[in-house]
Amino acid sequence: MSIYDRSGYNRGGYNKRPFTPKKPVHTFRDLEVYQKAMDCAVLVSKDISPKLVRLKYPMLENMVNCALSIPLYIGEGHSMRFDSFAAGIALLEKAMAGSNKMVVYLEQVKGLYGSKLDGGLLDDLIGRYVENRTKMFRLSKSWKKFHQEFPEGKFADKSAQAPRY
């Protein structure tokens, strides 16, 4: 018997969810990495920041700015890649670096105030940033592959019609 059964689940592998195709990306807001980065930024601002204000954490402003810069870089990079591909990739790399910085900030907060804060929330956020950084890396590889296949843009051929959205 195959590792696949009739329900579409992979019984023998790591991925136990059924295959679902990705939704088309029309704007940067459709990118999963943007959505997850924004979710993390909201959690940092809403759940962690007020507690760190009371604890007088000296790096709080830097941490909140870093958390918000990640979705900002993703959105800007998505737009820039059409005009200047190298600049778009550079912005995506800055978003990846920002994710790494957030892991450092969150681990420092956990080390300094571990007993005074929800360790589960901090661990969850660290995991989210690590996972999202990996997804951004895969997105950059995808952009690079697309750029190699269509160096002048997907619809550079004037005889081809661009899709209407």
mmCIF file of N, CA, C and O in Angstrom, residues 44-111:
data_model
loop_
_atom_site.group_PDB
_atom_site.id
_atom_site.type_symbol
_atom_site.label_atom_id
_atom_site.label_comp_id
_atom_site.label_asym_id
_atom_site.label_seq_id
_atom_site.Cartn_x
_atom_site.Cartn_y
_atom_site.Cartn_z
ATOM 1 N N VAL A 44 3.790 41.930 19.345
ATOM 2 C CA VAL A 44 4.852 42.617 20.078
ATOM 3 C C VAL A 44 4.328 43.935 20.640
ATOM 4 O O VAL A 44 4.532 44.249 21.823
ATOM 5 N N SER A 45 3.616 44.704 19.817
ATOM 6 C CA SER A 45 3.116 46.008 20.262
ATOM 7 C C SER A 45 2.005 45.889 21.293
ATOM 8 O O SER A 45 1.932 46.689 22.225
ATOM 9 N N LYS A 46 1.148 44.902 21.124
ATOM 10 C CA LYS A 46 -0.032 44.776 21.980
ATOM 11 C C LYS A 46 0.233 44.011 23.269
ATOM 12 O O LYS A 46 -0.221 44.424 24.338
ATOM 13 N N ASP A 47 0.958 42.908 23.189
ATOM 14 C CA ASP A 47 1.093 42.032 24.351
ATOM 15 C C ASP A 47 2.426 42.152 25.092
ATOM 16 O O ASP A 47 2.471 41.909 26.294
ATOM 17 N N ILE A 48 3.482 42.493 24.400
ATOM 18 C CA ILE A 48 4.798 42.515 25.038
ATOM 19 C C ILE A 48 5.227 43.932 25.412
ATOM 20 O O ILE A 48 5.749 44.169 26.495
ATOM 21 N N SER A 49 4.997 44.878 24.531
ATOM 22 C CA SER A 49 5.440 46.249 24.757
ATOM 23 C C SER A 49 4.918 46.858 26.064
ATOM 24 O O SER A 49 5.702 47.443 26.822
ATOM 25 N N PRO A 50 3.607 46.750 26.379
ATOM 26 C CA PRO A 50 3.145 47.361 27.640
ATOM 27 C C PRO A 50 3.828 46.785 28.883
ATOM 28 O O PRO A 50 4.117 47.517 29.835
ATOM 29 N N LYS A 51 4.110 45.505 28.864
ATOM 30 C CA LYS A 51 4.782 44.875 30.014
ATOM 31 C C LYS A 51 6.224 45.341 30.117
ATOM 32 O O LYS A 51 6.743 45.552 31.214
ATOM 33 N N LEU A 52 6.864 45.518 28.954
ATOM 34 C CA LEU A 52 8.261 45.965 28.975
ATOM 35 C C LEU A 52 8.381 47.441 29.344
ATOM 36 O O LEU A 52 9.423 47.869 29.849
ATOM 37 N N VAL A 53 7.327 48.229 29.122
ATOM 38 C CA VAL A 53 7.328 49.624 29.569
ATOM 39 C C VAL A 53 7.380 49.651 31.094
ATOM 40 O O VAL A 53 8.148 50.409 31.685
ATOM 41 N N ARG A 54 6.548 48.799 31.723
ATOM 42 C CA ARG A 54 6.537 48.736 33.192
ATOM 43 C C ARG A 54 7.865 48.239 33.753
ATOM 44 O O ARG A 54 8.301 48.670 34.819
ATOM 45 N N LEU A 55 8.514 47.330 33.004
ATOM 46 C CA LEU A 55 9.799 46.786 33.460
ATOM 47 C C LEU A 55 10.977 47.679 33.076
ATOM 48 O O LEU A 55 12.120 47.372 33.417
ATOM 49 N N LYS A 56 10.703 48.766 32.361
ATOM 50 C CA LYS A 56 11.713 49.737 31.925
ATOM 51 C C LYS A 56 12.820 49.082 31.088
ATOM 52 O O LYS A 56 14.008 49.313 31.309
ATOM 53 N N TYR A 57 12.404 48.280 30.097
ATOM 54 C CA TYR A 57 13.359 47.635 29.186
ATOM 55 C C TYR A 57 13.986 48.714 28.305
ATOM 56 O O TYR A 57 13.277 49.435 27.599
ATOM 57 N N PRO A 58 15.307 48.864 28.315
ATOM 58 C CA PRO A 58 15.945 49.983 27.614
ATOM 59 C C PRO A 58 15.896 49.898 26.088
ATOM 60 O O PRO A 58 16.021 50.920 25.422
ATOM 61 N N MET A 59 15.707 48.706 25.535
ATOM 62 C CA MET A 59 15.730 48.544 24.081
ATOM 63 C C MET A 59 14.334 48.449 23.479
ATOM 64 O O MET A 59 14.183 48.042 22.330
ATOM 65 N N LEU A 60 13.306 48.840 24.223
ATOM 66 C CA LEU A 60 11.925 48.649 23.780
ATOM 67 C C LEU A 60 11.623 49.365 22.469
ATOM 68 O O LEU A 60 11.055 48.784 21.547
ATOM 69 N N GLU A 61 12.021 50.614 22.353
ATOM 70 C CA GLU A 61 11.726 51.370 21.127
ATOM 71 C C GLU A 61 12.395 50.723 19.916
ATOM 72 O O GLU A 61 11.784 50.598 18.851
ATOM 73 N N ASN A 62 13.634 50.289 20.077
ATOM 74 C CA ASN A 62 14.328 49.605 18.981
ATOM 75 C C ASN A 62 13.611 48.321 18.598
ATOM 76 O O ASN A 62 13.486 48.001 17.410
ATOM 77 N N MET A 63 13.144 47.582 19.593
ATOM 78 C CA MET A 63 12.470 46.316 19.324
ATOM 79 C C MET A 63 11.146 46.538 18.589
ATOM 80 O O MET A 63 10.844 45.841 17.617
ATOM 81 N N VAL A 64 10.364 47.496 19.012
ATOM 82 C CA VAL A 64 9.080 47.776 18.354
ATOM 83 C C VAL A 64 9.320 48.272 16.933
ATOM 84 O O VAL A 64 8.623 47.859 15.986
ATOM 85 N N ASN A 65 10.309 49.143 16.740
ATOM 86 C CA ASN A 65 10.633 49.618 15.390
ATOM 87 C C ASN A 65 11.094 48.475 14.494
ATOM 88 O O ASN A 65 10.727 48.403 13.319
ATOM 89 N N CYS A 66 11.881 47.573 15.044
ATOM 90 C CA CYS A 66 12.369 46.430 14.281
ATOM 91 C C CYS A 66 11.209 45.526 13.882
ATOM 92 O O CYS A 66 11.134 45.050 12.743
ATOM 93 N N ALA A 67 10.283 45.280 14.821
ATOM 94 C CA ALA A 67 9.135 44.421 14.533
ATOM 95 C C ALA A 67 8.295 44.997 13.391
ATOM 96 O O ALA A 67 7.837 44.260 12.508
ATOM 97 N N LEU A 68 8.103 46.308 13.377
ATOM 98 C CA LEU A 68 7.298 46.929 12.318
ATOM 99 C C LEU A 68 8.077 47.071 11.018
ATOM 100 O O LEU A 68 7.494 47.070 9.930
ATOM 101 N N SER A 69 9.393 47.155 11.102
ATOM 102 C CA SER A 69 10.184 47.320 9.877
ATOM 103 C C SER A 69 10.117 46.086 8.981
ATOM 104 O O SER A 69 10.250 46.201 7.763
ATOM 105 N N ILE A 70 9.893 44.910 9.561
ATOM 106 C CA ILE A 70 9.878 43.686 8.762
ATOM 107 C C ILE A 70 8.752 43.703 7.735
ATOM 108 O O ILE A 70 9.007 43.555 6.536
ATOM 109 N N PRO A 71 7.473 43.918 8.128
ATOM 110 C CA PRO A 71 6.438 44.000 7.092
ATOM 111 C C PRO A 71 6.621 45.203 6.170
ATOM 112 O O PRO A 71 6.261 45.145 4.986
ATOM 113 N N LEU A 72 7.207 46.285 6.679
ATOM 114 C CA LEU A 72 7.471 47.439 5.819
ATOM 115 C C LEU A 72 8.453 47.078 4.703
ATOM 116 O O LEU A 72 8.240 47.429 3.534
ATOM 117 N N TYR A 73 9.539 46.394 5.056
ATOM 118 C CA TYR A 73 10.522 45.979 4.052
ATOM 119 C C TYR A 73 9.924 44.997 3.056
ATOM 120 O O TYR A 73 10.227 45.048 1.863
ATOM 121 N N ILE A 74 9.077 44.100 3.518
ATOM 122 C CA ILE A 74 8.456 43.138 2.604
ATOM 123 C C ILE A 74 7.576 43.854 1.590
ATOM 124 O O ILE A 74 7.647 43.593 0.388
ATOM 125 N N GLY A 75 6.753 44.778 2.066
ATOM 126 C CA GLY A 75 5.885 45.528 1.162
ATOM 127 C C GLY A 75 6.670 46.365 0.167
ATOM 128 O O GLY A 75 6.360 46.390 -1.034
ATOM 129 N N GLU A 76 7.685 47.046 0.647
ATOM 130 C CA GLU A 76 8.509 47.875 -0.231
ATOM 131 C C GLU A 76 9.289 47.017 -1.223
ATOM 132 O O GLU A 76 9.400 47.343 -2.407
ATOM 133 N N GLY A 77 9.811 45.895 -0.751
ATOM 134 C CA GLY A 77 10.581 45.002 -1.619
ATOM 135 C C GLY A 77 9.720 44.399 -2.716
ATOM 136 O O GLY A 77 10.170 44.234 -3.850
ATOM 137 N N HIS A 78 8.467 44.071 -2.391
ATOM 138 C CA HIS A 78 7.558 43.513 -3.394
ATOM 139 C C HIS A 78 7.347 44.499 -4.535
ATOM 140 O O HIS A 78 7.292 44.113 -5.700
ATOM 141 N N SER A 79 7.252 45.771 -4.218
ATOM 142 C CA SER A 79 7.070 46.790 -5.260
ATOM 143 C C SER A 79 8.368 47.082 -6.007
ATOM 144 O O SER A 79 8.362 47.240 -7.213
ATOM 145 N N MET A 80 9.466 47.158 -5.279
ATOM 146 C CA MET A 80 10.744 47.524 -5.883
ATOM 147 C C MET A 80 11.258 46.470 -6.857
ATOM 148 O O MET A 80 11.979 46.786 -7.794
ATOM 149 N N ARG A 81 10.903 45.217 -6.663
ATOM 150 C CA ARG A 81 11.459 44.157 -7.510
ATOM 151 C C ARG A 81 11.049 44.296 -8.961
ATOM 152 O O ARG A 81 11.705 43.777 -9.843
ATOM 153 N N PHE A 82 9.973 45.015 -9.227
ATOM 154 C CA PHE A 82 9.553 45.219 -10.606
ATOM 155 C C PHE A 82 10.379 46.302 -11.287
ATOM 156 O O PHE A 82 10.636 46.233 -12.475
ATOM 157 N N ASP A 83 10.794 47.301 -10.518
ATOM 158 C CA ASP A 83 11.588 48.390 -11.090
ATOM 159 C C ASP A 83 13.076 48.092 -11.007
ATOM 160 O O ASP A 83 13.791 48.195 -11.993
ATOM 161 N N SER A 84 13.535 47.736 -9.843
ATOM 162 C CA SER A 84 14.939 47.411 -9.626
ATOM 163 C C SER A 84 14.991 46.093 -8.858
ATOM 164 O O SER A 84 14.791 46.067 -7.644
ATOM 165 N N PHE A 85 15.240 45.020 -9.581
ATOM 166 C CA PHE A 85 15.200 43.700 -8.979
ATOM 167 C C PHE A 85 16.180 43.581 -7.819
ATOM 168 O O PHE A 85 15.842 43.058 -6.752
ATOM 169 N N ALA A 86 17.387 44.093 -8.000
ATOM 170 C CA ALA A 86 18.401 44.003 -6.942
ATOM 171 C C ALA A 86 17.950 44.744 -5.685
ATOM 172 O O ALA A 86 18.169 44.267 -4.565
ATOM 173 N N ALA A 87 17.302 45.881 -5.851
ATOM 174 C CA ALA A 87 16.813 46.633 -4.691
ATOM 175 C C ALA A 87 15.688 45.877 -3.991
ATOM 176 O O ALA A 87 15.602 45.881 -2.756
ATOM 177 N N GLY A 88 14.829 45.213 -4.746
ATOM 178 C CA GLY A 88 13.755 44.430 -4.147
ATOM 179 C C GLY A 88 14.287 43.269 -3.336
ATOM 180 O O GLY A 88 13.827 43.004 -2.220
ATOM 181 N N ILE A 89 15.280 42.575 -3.870
ATOM 182 C CA ILE A 89 15.904 41.460 -3.142
ATOM 183 C C ILE A 89 16.631 41.988 -1.905
ATOM 184 O O ILE A 89 16.583 41.368 -0.830
ATOM 185 N N ALA A 90 17.285 43.141 -2.031
ATOM 186 C CA ALA A 90 17.992 43.715 -0.883
ATOM 187 C C ALA A 90 17.012 44.049 0.247
ATOM 188 O O ALA A 90 17.323 43.835 1.428
ATOM 189 N N LEU A 91 15.831 44.549 -0.105
ATOM 190 C CA LEU A 91 14.840 44.855 0.928
ATOM 191 C C LEU A 91 14.310 43.583 1.579
ATOM 192 O O LEU A 91 14.068 43.549 2.790
ATOM 193 N N LEU A 92 14.141 42.538 0.793
ATOM 194 C CA LEU A 92 13.712 41.267 1.366
ATOM 195 C C LEU A 92 14.791 40.708 2.299
ATOM 196 O O LEU A 92 14.483 40.146 3.354
ATOM 197 N N GLU A 93 16.056 40.919 1.936
ATOM 198 C CA GLU A 93 17.157 40.492 2.812
ATOM 199 C C GLU A 93 17.179 41.308 4.105
ATOM 200 O O GLU A 93 17.495 40.782 5.175
ATOM 201 N N LYS A 94 16.822 42.592 4.014
ATOM 202 C CA LYS A 94 16.718 43.403 5.233
ATOM 203 C C LYS A 94 15.596 42.891 6.126
ATOM 204 O O LYS A 94 15.720 42.901 7.356
ATOM 205 N N ALA A 95 14.498 42.435 5.517
ATOM 206 C CA ALA A 95 13.404 41.865 6.302
ATOM 207 C C ALA A 95 13.865 40.581 6.997
ATOM 208 O O ALA A 95 13.521 40.338 8.165
ATOM 209 N N MET A 96 14.664 39.770 6.286
ATOM 210 C CA MET A 96 15.197 38.553 6.907
ATOM 211 C C MET A 96 16.127 38.908 8.068
ATOM 212 O O MET A 96 16.086 38.270 9.131
ATOM 213 N N ALA A 97 16.961 39.918 7.873
ATOM 214 C CA ALA A 97 17.863 40.358 8.946
ATOM 215 C C ALA A 97 17.058 40.894 10.125
ATOM 216 O O ALA A 97 17.410 40.657 11.289
ATOM 217 N N GLY A 98 15.964 41.591 9.838
ATOM 218 C CA GLY A 98 15.093 42.093 10.899
ATOM 219 C C GLY A 98 14.483 40.955 11.712
ATOM 220 O O GLY A 98 14.335 41.064 12.930
ATOM 221 N N SER A 99 14.124 39.865 11.031
ATOM 222 C CA SER A 99 13.596 38.703 11.746
ATOM 223 C C SER A 99 14.646 38.134 12.693
ATOM 224 O O SER A 99 14.336 37.766 13.829
ATOM 225 N N ASN A 100 15.880 38.061 12.223
ATOM 226 C CA ASN A 100 16.960 37.587 13.086
ATOM 227 C C ASN A 100 17.161 38.520 14.281
ATOM 228 O O ASN A 100 17.378 38.072 15.408
ATOM 229 N N LYS A 101 17.063 39.834 14.049
ATOM 230 C CA LYS A 101 17.198 40.798 15.144
ATOM 231 C C LYS A 101 16.091 40.616 16.174
ATOM 232 O O LYS A 101 16.327 40.700 17.378
ATOM 233 N N MET A 102 14.866 40.368 15.689
ATOM 234 C CA MET A 102 13.761 40.185 16.619
ATOM 235 C C MET A 102 13.972 38.950 17.492
ATOM 236 O O MET A 102 13.628 38.966 18.669
ATOM 237 N N VAL A 103 14.536 37.910 16.918
ATOM 238 C CA VAL A 103 14.842 36.719 17.719
ATOM 239 C C VAL A 103 15.829 37.086 18.820
ATOM 240 O O VAL A 103 15.660 36.685 19.982
ATOM 241 N N VAL A 104 16.833 37.892 18.479
ATOM 242 C CA VAL A 104 17.824 38.311 19.480
ATOM 243 C C VAL A 104 17.158 39.153 20.569
ATOM 244 O O VAL A 104 17.370 38.930 21.771
ATOM 245 N N TYR A 105 16.331 40.135 20.177
ATOM 246 C CA TYR A 105 15.625 40.967 21.162
ATOM 247 C C TYR A 105 14.766 40.104 22.092
ATOM 248 O O TYR A 105 14.783 40.264 23.302
ATOM 249 N N LEU A 106 13.999 39.191 21.494
ATOM 250 C CA LEU A 106 13.077 38.380 22.288
ATOM 251 C C LEU A 106 13.828 37.430 23.218
ATOM 252 O O LEU A 106 13.398 37.205 24.361
ATOM 253 N N GLU A 107 14.952 36.897 22.759
ATOM 254 C CA GLU A 107 15.738 36.031 23.639
ATOM 255 C C GLU A 107 16.369 36.827 24.776
ATOM 256 O O GLU A 107 16.477 36.339 25.902
ATOM 257 N N GLN A 108 16.764 38.061 24.488
ATOM 258 C CA GLN A 108 17.305 38.906 25.554
ATOM 259 C C GLN A 108 16.222 39.224 26.583
ATOM 260 O O GLN A 108 16.453 39.149 27.788
ATOM 261 N N VAL A 109 15.029 39.572 26.095
ATOM 262 C CA VAL A 109 13.915 39.856 27.004
ATOM 263 C C VAL A 109 13.604 38.631 27.847
ATOM 264 O O VAL A 109 13.381 38.736 29.061
ATOM 265 N N LYS A 110 13.612 37.469 27.224
ATOM 266 C CA LYS A 110 13.347 36.230 27.955
ATOM 267 C C LYS A 110 14.415 35.988 29.011
ATOM 268 O O LYS A 110 14.117 35.564 30.124
ATOM 269 N N GLY A 111 15.661 36.274 28.670
ATOM 270 C CA GLY A 111 16.742 36.100 29.632
ATOM 271 C C GLY A 111 16.680 37.086 30.781
ATOM 272 O O GLY A 111 16.959 36.740 31.931
#
